[in-house]
């Protein structure tokens, strides 16, 4: 059907629907076709006329209006926010955002208001629209539709972000003033999330609102910590039990959730604490961390992980608390090392990770403990090599097995042995970046020491790793083992530490790729990487799921070999004539054969099986 015919048919159908909404059935296919074809093929004038007729239809339609709303969203995509505000009659955003309206109408309103996030001036105009910001807040916190809630919450964040007053920005701060300065809007943040109104709103509905507010406040706190912390309307805050001088953050953290009665919300609350720690720290402290410590939240959360309580609450919050400590240790390593937390965490890890081979291989993995182990500063894991602090007399790392193991253990070892990430340099370097660079250099040096110390305690490490990597019947374990090879190959190591190296009977080269090419890794890793990829095809008779899994393993193995190739290329350029060219030539020949390698007529390699 030509677009002109489609438009004419749609116009006739819309006119019939408007005239007889009770007796005319809405043609969903016609609207679907129109949504796909018309927006890009009709004139601006035709678009305006169609928009007006569809808007009139929404006022009377008795069928599900979703096809109409979807077509309107598509037609209005090219319109700017001031174009939307110029419509006559004006769009009633407040009514359209009411959760009593159909979900598709809520979505349409949010889509149109989202256009104000393109420019700070548009955001300022939206802030001045009577009742609109409050309607967005109410829709966000009370809707039962997850998609609408996410869109409304994102709209508020985007409006605040573009409206933020910055030294070089254009924001006027009017959205911030509307949200935090308008007492009616500000009160909604409390009233719609408080258990005081449980009888009116229902606990399930309030729990949803609380979770949404926590996600939102954590983002607001990153944008403007002072606004999130301080008091804005004493009468509102006092009515909901907030200490004088505190604001919405104190309400969300300290007074909103009854974690003892609602364990799932308790989990969300601890996750909220983790989000409040931020995304970057000065390594020693931040206003966010100091606030959490000052309110007792920091120690109370840590206790859910470190304590011996066997209560239901502690069991529920053990994992989230471990994640909180992991983020704390990662963002604020100097604060972590300077507190008594490092020793307590090590003590807990020594208990949690002390498991039999059978449990490691077959039981549920202690994933939260492993994540925490991979996140703590490597200094705290070298307890038996130095007298740096009271971190205990044994490293939790020593408990991780390489033989009877699992994917989480191998990925944890990969993370620890890879060292700190190499970040892009900024010029001129700031004091913070210089401090971080020095700290990362120490971490890189300690990473090397941890690797060699673990290798001294586990001389069959690389034999076990390549064995797992070759066990294609256990796909995830094989991929994790290859990840270990790749992580060590590309590790960020340094030799700046003055601590003594372990008493090893093997070479301890300064770089990780040379460690791969040195005993005890050499006799296992290089033969494994150079060998052709294996196949299941001769066993299962086709290219089904098993063959796909084998290909994934082959790709991962090939990528690990290519990573080694790049490192050896750099080494050969740095030290010509040292024999690296021959190694590089061998590796390059295998890389050139691709993922599967040259099997020389072999249908499939021998499939390894694991001794269970």
Coordinates of C-alpha atoms in Angstrom, one line a residue, residues 104-391:
X104 CA 1.0 4.0 27.3
X105 CA -0.2 7.5 28.1
X106 CA 2.3 7.8 31.0
X107 CA 5.0 6.7 28.5
X108 CA 3.9 9.3 25.9
X109 CA 4.1 12.1 28.5
X110 CA 7.5 11.0 29.7
X111 CA 8.8 10.8 26.1
X112 CA 7.6 14.3 25.4
X113 CA 9.0 15.7 28.6
X114 CA 12.3 13.9 27.9
X115 CA 12.9 16.4 25.0
X116 CA 13.6 19.0 27.7
X117 CA 16.8 17.2 28.6
X118 CA 18.4 18.2 25.3
X119 CA 19.0 21.8 26.5
X120 CA 19.5 23.5 29.9
X121 CA 17.1 26.2 28.8
X122 CA 14.3 23.7 28.0
X123 CA 14.9 22.0 31.4
X124 CA 14.4 25.4 33.1
X125 CA 11.2 25.9 31.2
X126 CA 9.9 22.5 32.3
X127 CA 10.8 23.4 35.9
X128 CA 8.4 26.3 35.6
X129 CA 5.4 24.3 34.3
X130 CA 2.8 24.2 37.1
X131 CA 2.6 20.8 38.8
X132 CA 4.6 18.9 36.1
X133 CA 7.7 18.1 38.2
X134 CA 5.6 16.9 41.0
X135 CA 3.5 14.8 38.6
X136 CA 6.7 13.2 37.3
X137 CA 7.8 12.4 40.9
X138 CA 4.4 10.9 41.8
X139 CA 4.3 8.8 38.6
X140 CA 7.9 7.6 39.2
X141 CA 7.3 6.5 42.9
X142 CA 3.8 5.1 42.6
X143 CA 3.5 3.4 39.2
X144 CA 3.3 -0.3 39.1
X145 CA 5.0 -0.5 35.7
X146 CA 8.7 -1.0 35.9
X147 CA 9.4 0.5 32.5
X148 CA 7.5 3.7 33.3
X149 CA 9.2 4.0 36.7
X150 CA 12.6 3.6 35.1
X151 CA 11.8 6.2 32.5
X152 CA 10.4 8.7 35.0
X153 CA 13.4 8.3 37.3
X154 CA 15.8 8.6 34.4
X155 CA 14.0 11.8 33.3
X156 CA 14.4 13.4 36.7
X157 CA 18.1 12.5 36.8
X158 CA 18.7 13.8 33.3
X159 CA 16.9 17.0 34.0
X160 CA 18.9 17.6 37.2
X161 CA 22.2 16.8 35.3
X162 CA 21.6 19.2 32.5
X163 CA 20.3 21.9 34.9
X164 CA 23.2 21.6 37.3
X165 CA 24.9 24.9 37.8
X166 CA 28.5 24.5 36.6
X167 CA 31.2 27.0 36.1
X168 CA 31.3 26.5 32.4
X169 CA 27.7 25.3 32.0
X170 CA 24.4 26.9 31.1
X171 CA 22.3 25.3 33.8
X172 CA 20.3 27.7 36.0
X173 CA 19.5 25.3 38.8
X174 CA 15.8 25.7 38.4
X175 CA 15.0 22.0 38.3
X176 CA 17.1 21.6 41.5
X177 CA 15.1 24.4 43.1
X178 CA 11.8 22.8 42.0
X179 CA 12.7 19.4 43.4
X180 CA 14.4 20.5 46.6
X181 CA 13.0 24.0 47.1
X182 CA 9.3 23.4 46.3
X183 CA 8.0 22.0 49.6
X184 CA 5.2 20.1 47.9
X185 CA 7.5 18.3 45.5
X186 CA 10.1 17.7 48.3
X187 CA 7.4 16.2 50.6
X188 CA 6.5 13.6 47.9
X189 CA 10.0 12.1 48.3
X190 CA 9.2 11.4 51.9
X191 CA 5.4 10.7 52.0
X192 CA 5.4 8.2 49.1
X193 CA 8.3 6.2 50.6
X194 CA 7.5 6.3 54.3
X195 CA 6.0 3.4 56.2
X196 CA 4.0 6.0 58.1
X197 CA 1.5 5.9 55.2
X198 CA 1.5 2.1 54.9
X199 CA -2.2 1.9 55.7
X200 CA -2.9 4.2 52.8
X201 CA -0.4 3.1 50.1
X202 CA 0.3 -0.6 51.0
X203 CA 3.6 -2.0 52.0
X204 CA 4.4 -3.6 48.6
X205 CA 3.9 -0.3 46.9
X206 CA 6.0 1.6 49.4
X207 CA 8.8 -1.0 49.1
X208 CA 8.9 -0.3 45.3
X209 CA 9.0 3.4 45.9
X210 CA 11.8 3.0 48.5
X211 CA 14.0 1.0 46.1
X212 CA 13.4 3.7 43.4
X213 CA 14.3 6.5 45.8
X214 CA 17.5 4.8 46.9
X215 CA 18.7 4.4 43.3
X216 CA 17.8 8.0 42.6
X217 CA 19.4 9.5 45.7
X218 CA 22.7 7.6 45.0
X219 CA 22.9 9.3 41.6
X220 CA 21.9 12.7 43.0
X221 CA 24.6 12.4 45.7
X222 CA 27.2 11.9 43.0
X223 CA 26.1 15.0 41.2
X224 CA 25.8 17.2 44.3
X225 CA 26.6 15.7 47.7
X226 CA 25.8 18.8 49.6
X227 CA 22.3 19.0 48.3
X228 CA 21.6 15.4 49.1
X229 CA 22.9 15.8 52.6
X230 CA 21.5 19.1 53.8
X231 CA 18.1 20.1 55.2
X232 CA 15.7 21.8 52.8
X233 CA 12.4 21.9 54.6
X234 CA 12.7 21.3 58.4
X235 CA 8.9 20.7 58.8
X236 CA 8.9 17.9 56.2
X237 CA 12.1 16.3 57.6
X238 CA 10.9 16.5 61.2
X239 CA 7.6 14.9 60.3
X240 CA 9.4 11.8 58.9
X241 CA 11.8 11.4 61.8
X242 CA 14.9 13.0 60.3
X243 CA 17.3 14.7 62.6
X244 CA 17.4 18.4 62.4
X245 CA 19.9 19.6 59.8
X246 CA 19.7 16.4 57.8
X247 CA 17.9 15.9 54.5
X248 CA 16.6 13.3 52.1
X249 CA 19.8 11.2 52.3
X250 CA 19.4 10.7 56.0
X251 CA 15.8 9.8 55.5
X252 CA 16.7 7.2 52.8
X253 CA 19.6 5.7 54.8
X254 CA 18.5 5.9 58.3
X255 CA 14.8 6.3 58.6
X256 CA 13.0 4.9 55.6
X257 CA 13.5 1.1 55.5
X258 CA 12.6 -1.4 58.3
X259 CA 15.3 -3.9 57.4
X260 CA 14.4 -6.3 60.2
X261 CA 10.9 -6.7 59.0
X262 CA 11.6 -6.6 55.3
X263 CA 14.8 -8.5 54.5
X264 CA 14.6 -7.9 50.8
X265 CA 14.5 -4.2 51.4
X266 CA 17.4 -4.7 53.8
X267 CA 19.4 -6.1 50.9
X268 CA 18.5 -3.1 48.7
X269 CA 19.5 -0.8 51.6
X270 CA 23.0 -2.3 51.9
X271 CA 23.4 -2.1 48.1
X272 CA 22.4 1.5 48.4
X273 CA 25.3 2.0 50.9
X274 CA 27.6 0.6 48.3
X275 CA 26.3 3.0 45.7
X276 CA 26.8 5.9 48.1
X277 CA 30.5 5.1 48.4
X278 CA 30.8 6.6 44.9
X279 CA 32.7 5.6 41.8
X280 CA 36.1 7.0 42.7
X281 CA 37.9 8.0 45.8
X282 CA 41.0 9.8 46.9
X283 CA 42.3 6.4 48.2
X284 CA 42.1 7.7 51.8
X285 CA 38.6 9.2 52.3
X286 CA 35.7 11.2 50.9
X287 CA 32.7 13.1 52.3
X288 CA 30.5 10.1 51.4
X289 CA 32.7 7.6 53.4
X290 CA 33.1 9.9 56.3
X291 CA 29.3 10.4 56.5
X292 CA 28.6 6.7 56.4
X293 CA 31.2 6.2 59.2
X294 CA 29.8 9.1 61.2
X295 CA 26.3 7.6 61.1
X296 CA 27.5 4.2 62.2
X297 CA 26.4 2.7 58.8
X298 CA 29.9 1.6 57.9
X299 CA 30.7 -0.5 60.9
X300 CA 27.1 -1.8 61.1
X301 CA 27.3 -3.0 57.5
X302 CA 30.7 -4.6 57.9
X303 CA 29.4 -6.5 60.9
X304 CA 26.9 -8.4 58.8
X305 CA 29.9 -9.9 57.0
X306 CA 32.5 -10.0 59.8
X307 CA 30.2 -11.1 62.7
X308 CA 29.3 -14.6 63.9
X309 CA 25.6 -14.0 64.1
X310 CA 23.5 -16.8 62.5
X311 CA 20.3 -14.7 62.4
X312 CA 18.2 -14.7 59.2
X313 CA 19.0 -11.1 58.7
X314 CA 22.8 -11.8 58.8
X315 CA 22.5 -14.6 56.3
X316 CA 20.5 -12.4 54.0
X317 CA 22.9 -9.5 54.2
X318 CA 26.2 -11.4 54.2
X319 CA 26.7 -11.2 50.5
X320 CA 25.6 -7.5 50.1
X321 CA 27.8 -6.6 53.0
X322 CA 30.8 -8.4 51.4
X323 CA 30.1 -6.4 48.2
X324 CA 30.1 -3.2 50.3
X325 CA 33.4 -4.0 51.8
X326 CA 34.8 -4.9 48.4
X327 CA 33.9 -1.5 47.0
X328 CA 35.2 0.2 50.1
X329 CA 38.5 -1.6 49.9
X330 CA 38.8 -0.9 46.1
X331 CA 37.9 2.8 46.3
X332 CA 39.6 3.7 49.5
X333 CA 42.6 1.3 49.8
X334 CA 44.6 3.6 52.1
X335 CA 41.7 4.0 54.5
X336 CA 41.1 0.3 54.4
X337 CA 44.7 -0.6 55.2
X338 CA 44.9 2.0 57.9
X339 CA 41.9 0.8 59.7
X340 CA 41.4 -2.5 61.6
X341 CA 39.1 -3.7 58.8
X342 CA 41.9 -5.4 56.8
X343 CA 42.8 -7.8 59.6
X344 CA 39.2 -8.6 60.3
X345 CA 38.4 -9.2 56.6
X346 CA 41.4 -11.6 56.3
X347 CA 40.3 -13.5 59.4
X348 CA 36.8 -13.9 57.9
X349 CA 38.2 -14.9 54.5
X350 CA 40.4 -17.5 56.1
X351 CA 37.3 -19.2 57.6
X352 CA 35.1 -18.8 54.6
X353 CA 37.7 -20.1 52.1
X354 CA 38.9 -23.0 54.2
X355 CA 37.0 -25.8 52.3
X356 CA 37.7 -29.3 51.2
X357 CA 38.6 -30.2 47.6
X358 CA 35.2 -31.8 47.1
X359 CA 33.3 -28.7 48.3
X360 CA 35.4 -26.4 46.1
X361 CA 34.7 -28.6 43.0
X362 CA 31.1 -29.5 43.5
X363 CA 29.3 -27.2 46.1
X364 CA 28.1 -23.7 45.7
X365 CA 31.0 -21.3 45.3
X366 CA 31.6 -18.7 48.0
X367 CA 31.3 -16.0 45.3
X368 CA 30.9 -13.0 47.7
X369 CA 34.1 -13.9 49.6
X370 CA 36.0 -14.4 46.4
X371 CA 34.8 -11.1 45.1
X372 CA 36.0 -9.4 48.3
X373 CA 39.4 -11.2 48.1
X374 CA 39.9 -9.9 44.5
X375 CA 39.1 -6.4 45.6
X376 CA 41.3 -5.8 48.7
X377 CA 44.7 -4.1 48.3
X378 CA 47.3 -6.7 47.5
X379 CA 49.3 -5.4 50.4
X380 CA 46.9 -7.0 52.8
X381 CA 47.4 -10.4 51.1
X382 CA 51.2 -10.4 51.7
X383 CA 50.9 -10.9 55.4
X384 CA 53.5 -13.7 55.7
X385 CA 56.1 -11.9 53.6
X386 CA 56.3 -8.6 55.5
X387 CA 55.5 -6.9 58.7
X388 CA 53.4 -4.2 57.1
X389 CA 50.5 -4.3 59.5
X390 CA 48.4 -6.7 61.6
X391 CA 46.7 -8.4 58.7

